[in-house]
Short mmCIF file of C-alpha atoms in Angstrom, two decimals:
data_model
loop_
_atom_site.label_atom_id
_atom_site.label_comp_id
_atom_site.label_asym_id
_atom_site.label_seq_id
_atom_site.Cartn_x
_atom_site.Cartn_y
_atom_site.Cartn_z
CA MET A 1 -5.01 199.01 80.61
CA SER A 2 -1.75 198.69 78.70
CA ARG A 3 -1.07 195.33 80.36
CA SER A 4 -4.52 194.05 79.36
CA LEU A 5 -3.98 195.15 75.77
CA SER A 6 -0.57 193.51 75.78
CA MET A 7 -2.03 190.21 77.01
CA ARG A 8 -4.80 190.30 74.39
CA GLY A 9 -2.24 191.06 71.71
CA SER A 10 -0.06 188.18 72.87
CA MET A 11 -3.01 185.76 72.87
CA ARG A 12 -4.06 186.95 69.42
CA SER A 13 -0.52 186.53 68.04
CA ARG A 14 -0.41 183.00 69.39
CA ARG A 15 -3.72 182.14 67.76
CA ASP A 16 -2.50 183.72 64.53
CA LEU A 17 0.61 181.55 64.22
CA PRO A 18 0.52 180.19 60.68
CA PRO A 19 0.58 176.50 59.77
CA PRO A 20 4.21 175.33 59.83
CA GLU A 21 4.40 173.99 56.27
CA LYS A 22 5.53 177.25 54.62
CA THR A 23 8.04 177.89 57.40
CA ILE A 24 9.45 174.39 56.97
CA GLU A 25 9.73 174.84 53.22
CA LYS A 26 11.45 178.22 53.58
CA LEU A 27 13.97 177.00 56.17
CA GLU A 28 14.79 173.84 54.23
CA ALA A 29 15.57 176.04 51.21
CA MET A 30 17.90 178.13 53.38
CA VAL A 31 19.80 175.03 54.48
CA ASP A 32 19.92 173.69 50.93
CA GLY A 33 21.43 177.05 49.96
CA GLY A 34 24.21 176.66 52.53
CA ASN A 35 22.90 179.17 55.10
CA PHE A 36 23.23 176.67 57.91
CA TYR A 37 23.76 179.01 60.89
CA GLU A 38 21.05 181.50 59.94
CA ALA A 39 18.56 178.69 59.37
CA GLN A 40 19.52 177.11 62.70
CA GLN A 41 18.67 180.29 64.61
CA MET A 42 15.34 180.54 62.80
CA TYR A 43 14.49 176.90 63.52
CA LYS A 44 15.07 177.56 67.21
CA SER A 45 13.24 180.89 67.42
CA THR A 46 10.28 179.79 65.28
CA SER A 47 9.76 176.52 67.15
CA ALA A 48 9.98 178.42 70.45
CA ARG A 49 7.01 180.58 69.43
CA TYR A 50 4.89 177.49 68.70
CA ILE A 51 5.96 175.91 72.00
CA ALA A 52 5.02 179.11 73.88
CA ALA A 53 1.59 178.86 72.24
CA GLN A 54 1.42 175.19 73.32
CA LYS A 55 1.27 174.14 69.67
CA TYR A 56 3.58 171.23 70.28
CA SER A 57 2.68 169.24 67.17
CA GLU A 58 3.67 172.12 64.91
CA ALA A 59 6.88 172.75 66.86
CA LEU A 60 7.81 169.09 66.59
CA ASP A 61 7.26 169.13 62.82
CA ILE A 62 9.56 172.16 62.47
CA LEU A 63 12.29 170.70 64.69
CA GLN A 64 12.22 167.27 63.07
CA SER A 65 12.42 168.79 59.61
CA GLY A 66 15.33 170.98 60.71
CA ALA A 67 17.25 168.10 62.28
CA LEU A 68 16.84 165.94 59.18
CA VAL A 69 17.85 168.58 56.64
CA GLN A 70 20.85 169.77 58.68
CA LEU A 71 22.07 166.19 59.12
CA LYS A 72 21.54 165.52 55.41
CA HIS A 73 24.02 168.31 54.73
CA GLY A 74 26.51 166.95 57.27
CA GLN A 75 25.77 169.64 59.87
CA VAL A 76 26.00 167.24 62.78
CA THR A 77 26.15 169.79 65.60
CA CYS A 78 23.16 171.73 64.26
CA GLY A 79 21.16 168.59 63.52
CA GLY A 80 21.92 167.10 66.91
CA GLU A 81 20.92 170.31 68.68
CA LEU A 82 17.55 170.36 66.91
CA GLY A 83 17.13 166.66 67.70
CA VAL A 84 17.60 167.39 71.40
CA LEU A 85 15.11 170.28 71.15
CA PHE A 86 12.66 167.85 69.50
CA VAL A 87 12.91 165.59 72.58
CA ASP A 88 12.76 168.57 74.97
CA THR A 89 9.48 169.54 73.31
CA LEU A 90 8.09 166.05 73.91
CA VAL A 91 8.93 166.54 77.59
CA THR A 92 7.50 170.08 77.73
CA GLY A 93 4.29 168.89 76.09
CA GLU A 94 4.19 165.85 78.41
CA ILE A 95 3.72 163.69 75.34
CA PRO A 96 3.66 159.97 76.21
CA TYR A 97 6.04 157.48 74.65
CA SER A 98 4.52 155.76 71.63
CA GLU A 99 5.58 153.85 68.53
CA GLU A 100 4.84 156.96 66.46
CA PHE A 101 7.32 159.13 68.34
CA PHE A 102 9.84 156.32 68.62
CA GLY A 103 9.66 156.12 64.82
CA ARG A 104 10.29 159.85 64.50
CA ILE A 105 13.27 159.64 66.85
CA ARG A 106 14.55 156.66 64.87
CA LYS A 107 14.28 158.69 61.66
CA ILE A 108 16.49 161.44 63.11
CA TYR A 109 18.92 158.83 64.47
CA ASP A 110 19.17 157.17 61.05
CA ALA A 111 20.09 160.53 59.51
CA PHE A 112 23.29 160.86 61.56
CA PRO A 113 26.31 160.21 59.32
CA ARG A 114 28.15 156.90 59.59
CA ILE A 115 31.83 157.20 58.71
CA SER A 116 34.25 154.44 59.63
CA VAL A 117 37.20 155.50 61.78
CA PRO A 118 39.77 153.00 63.13
CA HIS A 119 39.11 152.14 66.80
CA PHE A 120 42.67 151.03 67.49
CA LEU A 121 45.37 153.30 66.10
CA GLY A 122 49.01 152.26 65.83
CA ASP A 123 52.22 153.43 64.22
CA ASP A 124 50.85 152.67 60.75
CA TYR A 125 48.80 155.85 60.95
CA ASP A 126 51.62 158.24 61.82
CA ASP A 127 52.20 159.27 58.21
CA GLU A 128 48.62 160.46 57.85
CA GLY A 129 49.02 162.77 60.85
CA HIS A 130 46.85 165.81 60.28
CA GLN A 131 44.14 164.08 58.24
CA LEU A 132 43.72 161.35 60.82
CA SER A 133 43.53 163.90 63.64
CA GLU A 134 40.76 165.72 61.81
CA ALA A 135 38.91 162.46 61.16
CA ILE A 136 39.06 161.52 64.84
CA SER A 137 37.85 164.97 65.94
CA ALA A 138 34.93 164.76 63.50
CA ALA A 139 34.08 161.25 64.70
CA LYS A 140 34.07 162.41 68.33
CA ALA A 141 31.75 165.30 67.43
CA ARG A 142 29.35 162.94 65.65
CA ALA A 143 29.36 160.45 68.51
CA GLU A 144 28.81 163.14 71.17
CA SER A 145 26.01 164.80 69.20
CA CYS A 146 24.11 161.58 68.50
CA SER A 147 24.69 160.29 72.05
CA SER A 148 23.30 163.52 73.56
CA PHE A 149 20.21 163.18 71.38
CA LEU A 150 19.60 159.53 72.26
CA ARG A 151 20.28 160.03 75.98
CA ALA A 152 17.65 162.79 76.00
CA ALA A 153 15.25 160.43 74.21
CA ILE A 154 15.91 157.67 76.77
CA ARG A 155 15.21 160.07 79.66
CA TRP A 156 11.94 161.13 78.00
CA SER A 157 10.91 157.49 77.41
CA ALA A 158 11.68 156.65 81.05
CA GLU A 159 9.55 159.54 82.30
CA PHE A 160 6.64 159.18 79.88
CA GLY A 161 6.80 155.51 78.95
CA THR A 162 6.21 152.18 80.65
CA SER A 163 9.84 151.12 81.18
CA ARG A 164 11.55 152.48 84.28
CA ASN A 165 14.92 152.34 82.52
CA GLY A 166 13.66 153.89 79.30
CA SER A 167 12.88 152.36 75.93
CA PRO A 168 14.89 149.15 75.35
CA GLU A 169 15.00 149.92 71.62
CA LEU A 170 16.58 153.33 72.28
CA HIS A 171 19.20 151.71 74.51
CA VAL A 172 20.16 149.33 71.70
CA MET A 173 20.40 152.20 69.23
CA LEU A 174 22.70 154.16 71.56
CA ALA A 175 24.89 151.11 72.26
CA GLU A 176 25.25 150.43 68.53
CA TYR A 177 26.14 154.02 67.71
CA ILE A 178 28.72 154.37 70.48
CA TYR A 179 30.37 151.11 69.42
CA SER A 180 30.37 151.69 65.68
CA GLU A 181 31.08 155.43 65.52
CA SER A 182 33.20 156.43 68.50
CA PRO A 183 36.96 156.28 67.84
CA GLU A 184 37.52 155.59 71.55
CA THR A 185 34.93 152.96 72.37
CA ASP A 186 33.93 152.71 76.02
CA MET A 187 32.89 149.06 76.27
CA THR A 188 31.49 149.52 79.78
CA LYS A 189 29.13 152.20 78.50
CA VAL A 190 28.24 150.15 75.40
CA SER A 191 27.44 147.09 77.53
CA SER A 192 25.40 149.08 80.06
CA HIS A 193 23.05 150.18 77.28
CA PHE A 194 22.88 146.77 75.59
CA VAL A 195 21.81 145.09 78.84
CA ARG A 196 19.07 147.73 79.26
CA GLY A 197 17.98 146.86 75.75
CA ASN A 198 16.09 143.91 74.30
CA ASP A 199 18.46 142.39 71.75
CA PRO A 200 21.05 140.01 73.26
CA LYS A 201 21.70 138.57 69.78
CA LYS A 202 22.84 141.97 68.52
CA PHE A 203 24.93 142.37 71.67
CA ALA A 204 26.54 138.99 70.94
CA SER A 205 27.37 140.08 67.38
CA MET A 206 29.02 143.23 68.69
CA LEU A 207 31.12 141.25 71.19
CA VAL A 208 32.22 138.79 68.49
CA ASN A 209 33.21 141.74 66.33
CA PHE A 210 35.08 143.30 69.26
CA MET A 211 37.01 140.07 69.82
CA GLY A 212 38.41 140.37 66.32
CA LYS A 213 40.03 143.76 66.87
CA CYS A 214 40.62 144.35 70.58
CA TYR A 215 43.90 144.20 72.43
CA PRO A 216 44.89 140.90 74.10
CA GLY A 217 43.10 140.38 77.39
CA GLU A 218 40.20 142.70 76.58
CA ASP A 219 38.00 140.07 74.94
CA ASP A 220 37.22 137.90 77.96
CA THR A 221 36.77 140.99 80.14
CA ALA A 222 34.17 142.43 77.75
CA ILE A 223 32.27 139.13 77.59
CA ALA A 224 32.28 138.68 81.36
CA ARG A 225 31.19 142.28 81.90
CA GLY A 226 28.15 141.83 79.65
CA VAL A 227 27.07 138.61 81.36
CA LEU A 228 27.57 140.01 84.87
CA MET A 229 25.65 143.18 84.02
CA TYR A 230 22.68 141.10 82.86
CA LEU A 231 22.86 138.98 86.01
CA SER A 232 23.12 142.01 88.30
CA GLN A 233 19.62 142.91 87.07
CA GLY A 234 18.39 139.37 87.76
CA ASN A 235 18.24 138.68 84.02
CA LEU A 236 19.55 135.13 83.79
CA ARG A 237 17.65 134.46 80.57
CA ASP A 238 19.45 137.08 78.49
CA ALA A 239 22.81 136.27 80.11
CA ASN A 240 22.40 132.70 78.85
CA LEU A 241 21.13 133.91 75.47
CA LEU A 242 24.20 136.11 75.10
CA MET A 243 26.59 133.22 75.72
CA ASP A 244 24.62 130.78 73.54
CA GLU A 245 24.45 133.23 70.65
CA MET A 246 28.14 134.05 70.92
CA LYS A 247 28.95 130.33 70.88
CA GLU A 248 26.95 129.87 67.67
CA GLN A 249 28.47 132.89 65.95
CA LEU A 250 32.01 131.93 66.96
CA LYS A 251 31.43 128.38 65.72
CA SER A 252 30.25 129.73 62.35
CA ALA A 253 33.44 131.79 62.15
CA ASN A 254 35.62 128.77 63.07
CA SER A 255 36.54 130.47 66.33
CA GLU A 256 35.82 129.96 70.01
CA PHE A 257 35.65 131.67 73.38
CA PRO A 258 38.93 132.79 74.92
CA LYS A 259 40.43 129.98 76.98
CA THR A 260 40.85 131.91 80.21
CA ASP A 261 39.92 131.42 83.85
CA LEU A 262 37.53 134.38 83.65
CA ILE A 263 35.46 132.74 80.88
CA GLN A 264 35.56 129.45 82.79
CA PHE A 265 34.17 131.29 85.82
CA ILE A 266 31.29 132.66 83.73
CA LYS A 267 30.53 129.18 82.34
CA TYR A 268 30.36 127.74 85.88
CA LEU A 269 28.42 130.71 87.25
CA LEU A 270 25.44 130.53 84.90
CA PRO A 271 24.26 127.00 85.81
CA THR A 272 24.98 127.71 89.49
CA LEU A 273 22.44 130.53 89.46
CA GLU A 274 19.79 128.16 88.08
CA ARG A 275 19.43 126.60 91.52
CA ASP A 276 19.59 127.41 95.20
CA ALA A 277 23.34 126.95 95.56
CA TYR A 278 24.75 129.93 97.43
CA PRO A 279 27.63 127.94 98.99
CA LEU A 280 28.77 126.96 95.47
CA PHE A 281 28.39 130.57 94.32
CA ARG A 282 30.58 131.71 97.22
CA THR A 283 33.17 129.01 96.47
CA LEU A 284 33.33 130.08 92.82
CA ARG A 285 33.92 133.69 93.84
CA GLN A 286 36.78 132.66 96.10
CA LYS A 287 38.37 130.29 93.59
CA TYR A 288 38.30 132.76 90.70
CA LYS A 289 38.90 135.94 92.68
CA THR A 290 42.20 136.61 90.93
CA SER A 291 40.38 136.66 87.58
CA THR A 292 37.40 138.71 88.74
CA ASP A 293 39.73 141.24 90.37
CA ARG A 294 40.94 142.24 86.90
CA ASP A 295 38.05 144.70 86.64
CA PRO A 296 37.11 146.61 89.83
CA VAL A 297 33.45 146.64 88.78
CA PHE A 298 33.17 142.83 88.80
CA GLN A 299 33.15 142.43 92.60
CA GLU A 300 30.44 145.05 92.89
CA LEU A 301 28.37 143.30 90.22
CA LEU A 302 28.83 139.96 91.98
CA ASP A 303 27.58 141.50 95.22
CA GLU A 304 24.47 142.64 93.35
CA ILE A 305 24.05 139.16 91.86
CA ALA A 306 24.24 137.59 95.33
CA ALA A 307 21.52 139.98 96.50
CA LYS A 308 19.30 139.29 93.47
CA PHE A 309 19.57 135.50 93.40
CA TYR A 310 20.26 134.54 97.02
CA ASN A 311 18.93 137.50 99.01
CA ILE A 312 22.38 138.02 100.54
CA GLN A 313 22.90 141.44 102.06
CA ARG A 314 25.48 143.42 100.17
CA GLN A 315 29.02 143.39 101.56
CA ASN A 316 29.91 146.64 99.83
CA PRO A 317 28.51 149.85 101.36
CA LEU A 318 28.29 151.42 97.87
CA GLU A 319 24.77 150.40 96.93
CA GLY A 320 23.91 149.72 93.32
CA LEU A 321 27.08 150.79 91.53
CA PHE A 322 25.83 149.57 88.15
CA GLY A 323 22.63 151.56 88.51
CA GLU A 324 24.62 154.65 89.46
CA MET A 325 26.98 154.10 86.52
CA PHE A 326 23.97 153.92 84.23
CA LYS A 327 22.46 157.14 85.60
CA VAL A 328 25.78 158.94 85.10
CA SER A 329 26.03 157.63 81.53
CA LEU A 330 22.72 159.35 80.70
CA VAL A 331 23.97 162.69 82.02
CA LEU A 332 27.61 162.92 80.99
CA PRO A 333 28.53 163.86 77.41
#
């Protein structure tokens, strides 16, 4: 009897959950008043009650509001946590990917602070010591929080959307944020998301920008990596678009591609893949092996390219390294 009464009481309490508007207004006032931690706990507990009642729309409204107001006040960890809970609720509710929810995710993403921190630090910064250390720590926290949120969104879009790799737009957003906000930019990770995206022109702009501030020898490696990653997916169109767009942007800036053997290899490789010319492809690999050995990933990518374009069985027993790298990048912080 007591169990039956308890179940009826639980069902009644779920039906009696109030509309979320007053809760949202109350919690926003708490955050505006500086009670960030207390409000955070209430955002989490209140949204959990709506989720338990399968009132996903109301829970999403509460979580989105919380993420936005916390981020507005610079509470990146709190805002990022609520952003991840927003995406988790989309998964729990089995809500399909749509432009509406992409727009809501974009709104949270846009609320993350953007504060410029030098990517390449030298002796000139020694005098600033403590302040610089704090700035770098804060930048890392922002980058990790936003990246966790967007990776969760990409996983949701892959599961409940039409693209096996997740929303291309979300990939571009994540690539941009990692590049612009992380004080220790991982160009392999940035490129892996750009090539899963749908904006090779934006990728080209980022690479041109990178060329202007990277260490010697990193520029041609970054360019080659982007092209080879596109090609390893069989995407010759965007690989060519990337190089063409970079050429135009460099010309406008009175600059040019690095004059290295690695870039020459890429320029020969692209037209070779336009036709059935596996012997030439193999000759190019042999001739430029010293250059392509500069990055251990390149040989693996070239094996994948041979499989995609010429149906050549992979020489390397490690199947699909780029795909595995991409999966890991969605899981690791």
